Amino acid sequence: MKELFSQAIQKMKRKDFLDDVIRDKTAEGNALSQELSVLRKKNGVKTGGELDLKIYQINAKRSAIDKIIAKCKAEVKVLKKDILDLLTDCYARANAPELLAKVESCARHAFEGKVNLLSDKDAGGVKGDCQIVGVIITHDKKKKFTTAKLVKAGAKNSQGVFLHRPQIIVYEYDKKQEEGIFRAETDDYKRRIKERKKSKTLALLKGVYANKNTFYCLAFALVYALFSVWATLGGFADGCYLKLSLRYTAVIFGALSIITLATVKTAKRGGLMDMIPLTAILVSIVGFACSAGSGDLFRALVFPSAMLIYGVGAIILRAKFANGKQNSDKFYLPVSILLGVIVGFVFSRMAKGPYAYWITALSVFGVIFVLSAVLAIVKKNTELGKVCLYISIVGSVFCAVRLLFIPNVLVTVIFAVVGAFLGLCPTILKLVEKDV
């Protein structure tokens, strides 16, 4: 840096000298122009060879001066370019605040305060207005796409227009290559970063949601939509659900958030922990659509808003932190129990609606739960059997919750028998698997 800075100083001195020459010659040329103007006025009144000779001599002097000024200005232009090039190099190499201050002071002097030097941070870094000239391989993920080195500082004029963009070398995270390897790059690297991130996001979403589990989410949302739209169009949605909308929302939102936070780094991608947020978003869409028919719009919007916030937040957390290495089966049981409790208490509100409404709901739940219990045994070695296994647990917990409301004797017997059947299916399945 010392040598470069010394060169910049020498060129600045030469520039200062030429600036003085330009000023002096400009003043001399102006004086000659004034003298020439006076002589021309006299020449208009009186003609004579002596005046013509003087005018000729002054024009010759002024022409010589103009040539000197033009030559000096051309050299100054080249010098300014060289000085800026040297100072941007010095700025990038300065390793102490006092050195930076000296470089900036020289820039102010050389360009009369009309040019500002910029670091990569001033220009927005990798994603900003910096020019990428190379990459260095790193094994530290935290350094990914950050500045490894400022090669050359940038410069802006007083109007904020870039004269030079900062040139930088960036870190590229790649454990497959040897750390510290340098590779020359161009600004085209920025475009490839964007394309890589875009393709990575699409690949992630495809890997997580392009499977059978997404159909289960859609099926759940469809059942939810059926009864939500029915209640809204029937005019009894507020009477069934509105009073407990705040409490139910707080409990469900809190429980799902805790489950997601507890499993965000461990549950594998594409499993239950990714399906819950997707289901929450689908449910929120139905909720927003049905809220238009509510007498209290604020309360009606609480639940779908909470589910949307949870769903989007959980998907972002999963995308950022999930490592996809562990199986999420161990989380199916607690989630199934939670879902069974929620469905059981939600049904208590559904029962406040018309007879046909809650009977239909009970019938749908019954068919789903019983069919799942049967399929859990019949299809025990398949992915479908695994899903049905835990749906039957949801049904068993649902029956247990309904028993807590102490229905009449006949209903008690029905719920007890069905609940026991649904609860025994998983146990029998486990026993069979151990025997095998």
Short mmCIF file of C-alpha atoms in Angstrom, two decimals:
data_model
loop_
_atom_site.label_atom_id
_atom_site.label_comp_id
_atom_site.label_asym_id
_atom_site.label_seq_id
_atom_site.Cartn_x
_atom_site.Cartn_y
_atom_site.Cartn_z
CA MET A 1 0.00 0.00 0.00
CA LYS A 2 2.85 2.39 0.86
CA GLU A 3 4.20 2.30 -2.69
CA LEU A 4 0.76 2.77 -4.25
CA PHE A 5 -0.03 5.65 -1.89
CA SER A 6 3.30 7.28 -2.76
CA GLN A 7 2.48 7.02 -6.46
CA ALA A 8 -0.92 8.58 -5.82
CA ILE A 9 0.72 11.48 -3.95
CA GLN A 10 3.18 12.10 -6.80
CA LYS A 11 0.37 12.14 -9.35
CA MET A 12 -1.66 14.46 -7.10
CA LYS A 13 1.29 16.87 -6.97
CA ARG A 14 1.56 16.78 -10.74
CA LYS A 15 -2.20 17.37 -10.98
CA ASP A 16 -1.99 20.31 -8.55
CA PHE A 17 0.82 21.80 -10.63
CA LEU A 18 -1.20 21.43 -13.83
CA ASP A 19 -4.27 22.90 -12.13
CA ASP A 20 -2.18 25.95 -11.24
CA VAL A 21 -0.92 26.17 -14.83
CA ILE A 22 -4.48 25.96 -16.13
CA ARG A 23 -5.62 28.71 -13.75
CA ASP A 24 -2.68 30.98 -14.64
CA LYS A 25 -3.00 30.40 -18.37
CA THR A 26 -6.76 30.86 -18.20
CA ALA A 27 -6.28 34.20 -16.43
CA GLU A 28 -3.64 35.18 -19.01
CA GLY A 29 -5.96 34.18 -21.84
CA ASN A 30 -8.81 36.20 -20.34
CA ALA A 31 -6.54 39.27 -20.13
CA LEU A 32 -5.56 38.83 -23.77
CA SER A 33 -9.22 38.47 -24.74
CA GLN A 34 -10.02 41.78 -23.03
CA GLU A 35 -7.09 43.49 -24.75
CA LEU A 36 -8.18 42.04 -28.05
CA SER A 37 -11.69 43.35 -27.54
CA VAL A 38 -10.36 46.89 -26.99
CA LEU A 39 -8.13 46.73 -30.07
CA ARG A 40 -10.98 45.51 -32.24
CA LYS A 41 -13.12 48.45 -31.16
CA LYS A 42 -10.33 50.83 -32.10
CA ASN A 43 -9.80 49.00 -35.35
CA GLY A 44 -13.44 49.61 -36.19
CA VAL A 45 -12.92 53.38 -35.96
CA LYS A 46 -9.42 53.67 -37.31
CA THR A 47 -7.63 51.32 -39.63
CA GLY A 48 -3.92 50.84 -39.69
CA GLY A 49 -1.29 48.19 -40.10
CA GLU A 50 -0.05 48.57 -36.51
CA LEU A 51 -3.43 47.58 -34.99
CA ASP A 52 -3.82 44.67 -37.34
CA LEU A 53 -0.37 43.43 -36.38
CA LYS A 54 -1.14 43.65 -32.64
CA ILE A 55 -4.44 41.79 -33.13
CA TYR A 56 -2.60 39.07 -35.05
CA GLN A 57 0.07 38.75 -32.33
CA ILE A 58 -2.54 38.54 -29.53
CA ASN A 59 -4.53 35.88 -31.42
CA ALA A 60 -1.32 33.88 -31.83
CA LYS A 61 -0.55 34.14 -28.09
CA ARG A 62 -4.11 33.19 -27.13
CA SER A 63 -4.02 30.22 -29.49
CA ALA A 64 -0.77 29.03 -27.90
CA ILE A 65 -2.29 29.44 -24.45
CA ASP A 66 -5.42 27.49 -25.47
CA LYS A 67 -3.23 24.64 -26.69
CA ILE A 68 -1.32 24.60 -23.40
CA ILE A 69 -4.60 24.58 -21.42
CA ALA A 70 -6.05 21.79 -23.56
CA LYS A 71 -2.90 19.73 -23.16
CA CYS A 72 -2.91 20.26 -19.40
CA LYS A 73 -6.58 19.35 -19.10
CA ALA A 74 -6.03 16.15 -21.07
CA GLU A 75 -3.19 15.19 -18.75
CA VAL A 76 -5.26 16.10 -15.67
CA LYS A 77 -8.03 13.83 -16.91
CA VAL A 78 -5.61 10.91 -17.18
CA LEU A 79 -4.08 11.76 -13.81
CA LYS A 80 -7.49 11.83 -12.09
CA LYS A 81 -8.25 8.39 -13.49
CA ASP A 82 -4.89 7.07 -12.29
CA ILE A 83 -5.24 8.72 -8.88
CA LEU A 84 -8.72 7.24 -8.37
CA ASP A 85 -7.45 3.83 -9.43
CA LEU A 86 -4.55 4.02 -6.97
CA LEU A 87 -6.63 5.37 -4.09
CA THR A 88 -9.31 2.68 -4.47
CA ASP A 89 -6.49 0.13 -4.29
CA CYS A 90 -5.04 1.84 -1.21
CA TYR A 91 -8.45 2.01 0.46
CA ALA A 92 -8.91 -1.74 0.04
CA ARG A 93 -5.44 -2.47 1.44
CA ALA A 94 -5.57 -0.04 4.36
CA ASN A 95 -5.55 -2.08 7.56
CA ALA A 96 -5.90 0.70 10.10
CA PRO A 97 -8.39 3.57 10.65
CA GLU A 98 -5.67 6.20 10.36
CA LEU A 99 -4.62 4.86 6.96
CA LEU A 100 -8.20 4.92 5.74
CA ALA A 101 -8.49 8.51 6.94
CA LYS A 102 -5.38 9.47 4.94
CA VAL A 103 -6.70 7.85 1.78
CA GLU A 104 -10.08 9.55 2.16
CA SER A 105 -8.38 12.89 2.81
CA CYS A 106 -6.34 12.52 -0.39
CA ALA A 107 -9.49 11.68 -2.34
CA ARG A 108 -11.23 14.81 -1.04
CA HIS A 109 -8.23 16.94 -1.99
CA ALA A 110 -7.70 15.35 -5.42
CA PHE A 111 -11.37 15.60 -6.43
CA GLU A 112 -12.35 18.70 -4.46
CA GLY A 113 -14.84 16.77 -2.29
CA LYS A 114 -16.85 15.61 -5.30
CA VAL A 115 -15.90 11.91 -5.05
CA ASN A 116 -16.50 9.51 -2.13
CA LEU A 117 -14.70 6.20 -1.69
CA LEU A 118 -16.87 3.21 -0.73
CA SER A 119 -16.23 -0.11 0.97
CA ASP A 120 -18.18 -3.29 0.15
CA LYS A 121 -20.40 -2.65 3.19
CA ASP A 122 -21.26 0.84 1.91
CA ALA A 123 -22.34 -0.70 -1.41
CA GLY A 124 -24.49 -3.47 0.10
CA GLY A 125 -22.05 -6.38 0.05
CA VAL A 126 -22.55 -9.49 -2.07
CA LYS A 127 -26.23 -8.73 -2.74
CA GLY A 128 -25.67 -5.04 -3.38
CA ASP A 129 -23.72 -3.03 -5.97
CA CYS A 130 -20.40 -4.77 -5.52
CA GLN A 131 -18.58 -6.42 -8.42
CA ILE A 132 -17.63 -10.04 -7.74
CA VAL A 133 -14.19 -10.95 -9.09
CA GLY A 134 -13.61 -14.28 -7.37
CA VAL A 135 -14.67 -16.82 -4.73
CA ILE A 136 -12.87 -18.66 -1.96
CA ILE A 137 -14.09 -22.08 -0.82
CA THR A 138 -14.98 -22.33 2.88
CA HIS A 139 -16.22 -25.11 5.15
CA ASP A 140 -17.79 -22.60 7.54
CA LYS A 141 -21.48 -22.32 6.65
CA LYS A 142 -21.77 -18.99 8.49
CA LYS A 143 -19.42 -17.39 5.94
CA LYS A 144 -21.53 -18.52 2.97
CA PHE A 145 -21.96 -15.70 0.42
CA THR A 146 -20.19 -13.11 2.59
CA THR A 147 -17.23 -10.92 1.62
CA ALA A 148 -13.90 -12.70 1.95
CA LYS A 149 -11.83 -9.74 0.75
CA LEU A 150 -12.26 -6.22 -0.59
CA VAL A 151 -10.01 -6.17 -3.65
CA LYS A 152 -10.73 -2.62 -4.75
CA ALA A 153 -12.86 0.10 -3.19
CA GLY A 154 -15.72 1.77 -5.03
CA ALA A 155 -16.29 5.42 -5.79
CA LYS A 156 -19.33 7.66 -6.24
CA ASN A 157 -19.59 11.20 -7.49
CA SER A 158 -21.52 13.97 -5.76
CA GLN A 159 -24.70 12.98 -7.66
CA GLY A 160 -24.53 9.46 -6.23
CA VAL A 161 -23.50 7.85 -9.53
CA PHE A 162 -20.99 5.00 -9.33
CA LEU A 163 -17.64 5.79 -10.93
CA HIS A 164 -16.35 2.40 -9.81
CA ARG A 165 -18.13 -0.41 -8.00
CA PRO A 166 -16.27 -2.11 -5.13
CA GLN A 167 -14.58 -5.31 -6.28
CA ILE A 168 -14.83 -8.21 -3.86
CA ILE A 169 -14.01 -11.88 -3.38
CA VAL A 170 -16.78 -13.84 -1.69
CA TYR A 171 -16.91 -17.05 0.33
CA GLU A 172 -18.58 -20.07 -1.23
CA TYR A 173 -19.63 -22.88 1.13
CA ASP A 174 -18.68 -26.28 -0.25
CA LYS A 175 -17.47 -29.15 1.92
CA LYS A 176 -16.71 -31.28 -1.13
CA GLN A 177 -13.86 -28.99 -2.20
CA GLU A 178 -10.65 -28.18 -0.37
CA GLU A 179 -10.97 -25.15 1.90
CA GLY A 180 -9.22 -21.99 0.78
CA ILE A 181 -9.26 -22.70 -2.96
CA PHE A 182 -9.61 -19.51 -5.04
CA ARG A 183 -11.60 -19.34 -8.27
CA ALA A 184 -11.87 -16.29 -10.52
CA GLU A 185 -15.45 -15.18 -11.14
CA THR A 186 -17.48 -12.42 -12.80
CA ASP A 187 -20.69 -10.63 -11.89
CA ASP A 188 -22.54 -13.50 -13.56
CA TYR A 189 -21.96 -15.30 -10.25
CA LYS A 190 -24.74 -13.21 -8.67
CA ARG A 191 -27.25 -14.51 -11.18
CA ARG A 192 -26.16 -18.08 -10.51
CA ILE A 193 -26.58 -17.55 -6.76
CA LYS A 194 -30.17 -16.40 -7.28
CA GLU A 195 -30.92 -19.31 -9.60
CA ARG A 196 -29.34 -21.75 -7.16
CA LYS A 197 -31.40 -20.43 -4.24
CA LYS A 198 -34.56 -20.51 -6.33
CA SER A 199 -33.96 -24.07 -7.53
CA LYS A 200 -32.98 -25.13 -4.00
CA THR A 201 -36.23 -23.71 -2.60
CA LEU A 202 -38.31 -25.42 -5.28
CA ALA A 203 -36.46 -28.68 -4.71
CA LEU A 204 -37.05 -28.37 -0.97
CA LEU A 205 -40.78 -27.74 -1.38
CA LYS A 206 -41.04 -30.56 -3.87
CA GLY A 207 -39.18 -32.96 -1.60
CA VAL A 208 -41.33 -32.04 1.41
CA TYR A 209 -44.80 -31.82 -0.09
CA ALA A 210 -44.74 -33.90 -3.27
CA ASN A 211 -45.88 -37.08 -1.51
CA LYS A 212 -48.99 -38.92 -0.28
CA ASN A 213 -49.04 -37.03 3.03
CA THR A 214 -50.18 -33.90 1.21
CA PHE A 215 -53.38 -35.73 0.18
CA TYR A 216 -54.09 -36.47 3.84
CA CYS A 217 -53.78 -32.73 4.57
CA LEU A 218 -56.18 -31.95 1.74
CA ALA A 219 -58.63 -34.59 2.98
CA PHE A 220 -58.60 -33.12 6.49
CA ALA A 221 -59.08 -29.61 5.11
CA LEU A 222 -61.94 -30.85 2.94
CA VAL A 223 -63.78 -32.34 5.94
CA TYR A 224 -63.17 -29.12 7.89
CA ALA A 225 -64.47 -27.06 4.96
CA LEU A 226 -67.59 -29.22 4.66
CA PHE A 227 -68.75 -28.54 8.21
CA SER A 228 -67.50 -24.94 8.34
CA VAL A 229 -69.35 -23.94 5.17
CA TRP A 230 -72.46 -25.86 6.32
CA ALA A 231 -72.48 -24.02 9.65
CA THR A 232 -71.87 -20.65 7.97
CA LEU A 233 -74.58 -21.06 5.34
CA GLY A 234 -76.95 -22.49 7.95
CA GLY A 235 -76.48 -19.43 10.14
CA PHE A 236 -75.50 -21.33 13.29
CA ALA A 237 -71.70 -21.04 13.07
CA ASP A 238 -71.55 -18.16 15.58
CA GLY A 239 -73.74 -20.04 18.06
CA CYS A 240 -71.54 -23.13 17.88
CA TYR A 241 -68.02 -21.74 17.77
CA LEU A 242 -67.77 -17.96 18.23
CA LYS A 243 -67.88 -17.80 22.03
CA LEU A 244 -64.90 -20.11 22.42
CA SER A 245 -62.94 -18.87 19.41
CA LEU A 246 -60.32 -17.06 21.51
CA ARG A 247 -59.76 -19.91 23.99
CA TYR A 248 -59.70 -22.64 21.38
CA THR A 249 -57.33 -20.59 19.23
CA ALA A 250 -54.91 -19.95 22.08
CA VAL A 251 -54.79 -23.63 23.07
CA ILE A 252 -54.44 -24.99 19.54
CA PHE A 253 -51.93 -22.35 18.44
CA GLY A 254 -49.87 -22.83 21.60
CA ALA A 255 -49.87 -26.62 21.43
CA LEU A 256 -48.91 -26.75 17.75
CA SER A 257 -46.19 -24.14 18.24
CA ILE A 258 -44.64 -26.09 21.11
CA ILE A 259 -44.68 -29.31 19.08
CA THR A 260 -43.06 -27.62 16.09
CA LEU A 261 -40.36 -25.90 18.15
CA ALA A 262 -39.60 -29.14 19.99
CA THR A 263 -39.15 -31.10 16.77
CA VAL A 264 -37.90 -28.47 14.32
CA LYS A 265 -34.31 -29.81 14.26
CA THR A 266 -35.04 -33.51 14.58
CA ALA A 267 -38.16 -34.57 12.67
CA LYS A 268 -37.40 -35.63 9.12
CA ARG A 269 -38.58 -33.65 6.12
CA GLY A 270 -41.82 -34.61 4.44
CA GLY A 271 -43.28 -36.20 7.56
CA LEU A 272 -45.95 -35.25 10.06
CA MET A 273 -44.13 -32.13 11.27
CA ASP A 274 -44.26 -30.64 7.77
CA MET A 275 -47.87 -31.69 7.17
CA ILE A 276 -49.27 -29.97 10.26
CA PRO A 277 -48.26 -26.45 9.06
CA LEU A 278 -49.65 -27.16 5.58
CA THR A 279 -52.94 -28.33 7.10
CA ALA A 280 -53.04 -25.21 9.28
CA ILE A 281 -52.67 -22.98 6.19
CA LEU A 282 -55.45 -24.87 4.36
CA VAL A 283 -57.69 -24.57 7.42
CA SER A 284 -56.95 -20.84 7.65
CA ILE A 285 -58.04 -20.36 4.03
CA VAL A 286 -61.38 -22.01 4.80
CA GLY A 287 -61.68 -19.93 7.97
CA PHE A 288 -61.09 -16.65 6.16
CA ALA A 289 -63.69 -17.55 3.55
CA CYS A 290 -66.30 -18.44 6.19
CA SER A 291 -65.56 -15.43 8.41
CA ALA A 292 -67.44 -13.20 5.97
CA GLY A 293 -70.70 -14.75 7.18
CA SER A 294 -70.01 -14.11 10.87
CA GLY A 295 -71.80 -11.52 12.99
CA ASP A 296 -68.53 -10.69 14.78
CA LEU A 297 -65.85 -10.41 12.12
CA PHE A 298 -63.03 -9.72 14.59
CA ARG A 299 -63.60 -12.91 16.57
CA ALA A 300 -64.17 -14.90 13.41
CA LEU A 301 -60.80 -13.81 12.02
CA VAL A 302 -58.80 -14.76 15.13
CA PHE A 303 -58.62 -18.50 14.46
CA PRO A 304 -57.75 -18.41 10.72
CA SER A 305 -55.22 -15.62 11.32
CA ALA A 306 -53.51 -17.63 14.05
CA MET A 307 -53.43 -20.76 11.90
CA LEU A 308 -51.96 -18.82 8.96
CA ILE A 309 -49.26 -17.28 11.15
CA TYR A 310 -48.43 -20.66 12.67
CA GLY A 311 -48.40 -22.44 9.30
CA VAL A 312 -46.14 -19.95 7.52
CA GLY A 313 -43.85 -19.56 10.54
CA ALA A 314 -43.51 -23.32 11.02
CA ILE A 315 -42.71 -23.91 7.34
CA ILE A 316 -40.00 -21.22 7.44
CA LEU A 317 -38.49 -22.70 10.62
CA ARG A 318 -38.58 -26.20 9.17
CA ALA A 319 -36.98 -25.05 5.93
CA LYS A 320 -34.17 -23.31 7.79
CA PHE A 321 -33.39 -25.70 10.62
CA ALA A 322 -34.72 -29.19 9.84
CA ASN A 323 -31.88 -31.58 9.08
CA GLY A 324 -34.10 -34.36 7.73
CA LYS A 325 -32.12 -37.16 9.38
CA GLN A 326 -34.44 -38.51 12.07
CA ASN A 327 -37.72 -40.33 11.61
CA SER A 328 -40.71 -38.46 13.03
CA ASP A 329 -42.72 -41.58 14.02
CA LYS A 330 -42.10 -40.99 17.72
CA PHE A 331 -44.01 -37.71 17.46
CA TYR A 332 -47.09 -39.30 15.90
CA LEU A 333 -48.49 -40.59 19.20
CA PRO A 334 -48.51 -37.31 21.20
CA VAL A 335 -49.84 -35.42 18.17
CA SER A 336 -52.55 -38.02 17.67
CA ILE A 337 -53.60 -37.73 21.32
CA LEU A 338 -53.67 -33.93 21.06
CA LEU A 339 -55.73 -34.08 17.87
CA GLY A 340 -58.16 -36.53 19.50
CA VAL A 341 -58.70 -34.16 22.43
CA ILE A 342 -59.22 -31.20 20.10
CA VAL A 343 -61.70 -33.07 17.90
CA GLY A 344 -63.55 -34.27 21.01
CA PHE A 345 -64.02 -30.77 22.39
CA VAL A 346 -64.79 -29.27 18.98
CA PHE A 347 -67.55 -31.87 18.59
CA SER A 348 -69.07 -30.62 21.84
CA ARG A 349 -69.58 -27.30 20.09
CA MET A 350 -70.85 -28.99 16.94
CA ALA A 351 -73.48 -30.72 19.05
CA LYS A 352 -75.05 -27.32 19.73
CA GLY A 353 -75.99 -27.11 16.05
CA PRO A 354 -78.93 -28.76 14.29
CA TYR A 355 -79.46 -32.50 14.76
CA ALA A 356 -78.57 -33.33 11.14
CA TYR A 357 -75.34 -31.36 11.48
CA TRP A 358 -73.81 -33.12 14.44
CA ILE A 359 -75.15 -36.55 13.46
CA THR A 360 -73.48 -36.19 10.08
CA ALA A 361 -70.26 -35.12 11.80
CA LEU A 362 -70.39 -38.07 14.17
CA SER A 363 -71.06 -40.43 11.25
CA VAL A 364 -68.15 -39.06 9.25
CA PHE A 365 -65.82 -39.28 12.23
CA GLY A 366 -67.00 -42.79 13.00
CA VAL A 367 -66.46 -44.04 9.45
CA ILE A 368 -62.98 -42.49 9.30
CA PHE A 369 -61.90 -43.84 12.69
CA VAL A 370 -63.27 -47.38 12.29
CA LEU A 371 -62.00 -47.70 8.72
CA SER A 372 -58.58 -46.48 9.86
CA ALA A 373 -58.48 -49.05 12.67
CA VAL A 374 -59.24 -51.86 10.24
CA LEU A 375 -56.69 -50.65 7.69
CA ALA A 376 -54.08 -50.26 10.43
CA ILE A 377 -54.20 -54.03 10.90
CA VAL A 378 -54.79 -55.11 7.31
CA LYS A 379 -52.15 -52.77 5.85
CA LYS A 380 -49.79 -52.85 8.83
CA ASN A 381 -46.59 -53.01 6.78
CA THR A 382 -47.44 -50.07 4.49
CA GLU A 383 -47.25 -46.30 4.78
CA LEU A 384 -51.07 -46.17 4.65
CA GLY A 385 -51.27 -48.60 7.55
CA LYS A 386 -48.95 -46.43 9.61
CA VAL A 387 -51.09 -43.33 9.01
CA CYS A 388 -54.31 -45.25 9.77
CA LEU A 389 -52.77 -46.57 12.98
CA TYR A 390 -52.49 -43.10 14.45
CA ILE A 391 -55.83 -41.95 13.07
CA SER A 392 -57.41 -44.80 15.04
CA ILE A 393 -55.67 -43.44 18.15
CA VAL A 394 -57.25 -40.06 17.41
CA GLY A 395 -60.63 -41.84 17.33
CA SER A 396 -59.95 -43.64 20.61
CA VAL A 397 -59.04 -40.38 22.38
CA PHE A 398 -62.07 -38.71 20.81
CA CYS A 399 -64.35 -41.38 22.32
CA ALA A 400 -62.67 -40.98 25.72
CA VAL A 401 -63.23 -37.21 25.63
CA ARG A 402 -66.88 -37.71 24.74
CA LEU A 403 -67.30 -40.05 27.73
CA LEU A 404 -66.15 -37.20 29.98
CA PHE A 405 -69.32 -35.32 29.06
CA ILE A 406 -71.38 -38.19 30.66
CA PRO A 407 -73.91 -38.96 27.91
CA ASN A 408 -76.83 -41.32 28.44
CA VAL A 409 -76.31 -45.04 29.00
CA LEU A 410 -76.68 -46.14 25.38
CA VAL A 411 -74.28 -43.47 24.09
CA THR A 412 -71.85 -44.29 26.91
CA VAL A 413 -71.78 -47.93 25.87
CA ILE A 414 -71.31 -47.01 22.21
CA PHE A 415 -68.44 -44.64 22.89
CA ALA A 416 -66.81 -47.05 25.33
CA VAL A 417 -66.95 -49.99 22.92
CA VAL A 418 -65.81 -48.02 19.89
CA GLY A 419 -63.11 -46.25 21.87
CA ALA A 420 -61.80 -49.53 23.25
CA PHE A 421 -61.77 -51.07 19.76
CA LEU A 422 -59.91 -48.14 18.32
CA GLY A 423 -57.46 -48.07 21.21
CA LEU A 424 -56.80 -51.81 21.12
CA CYS A 425 -55.97 -51.88 17.41
CA PRO A 426 -52.59 -50.16 17.81
CA THR A 427 -51.75 -52.38 20.79
CA ILE A 428 -52.65 -55.56 18.91
CA LEU A 429 -50.64 -54.36 15.94
CA LYS A 430 -47.56 -53.80 18.10
CA LEU A 431 -47.90 -57.26 19.64
CA VAL A 432 -48.20 -58.86 16.22
CA GLU A 433 -45.13 -57.00 15.00
CA LYS A 434 -43.09 -58.21 18.00
CA ASP A 435 -44.17 -61.81 17.47
CA VAL A 436 -43.14 -61.63 13.86
#
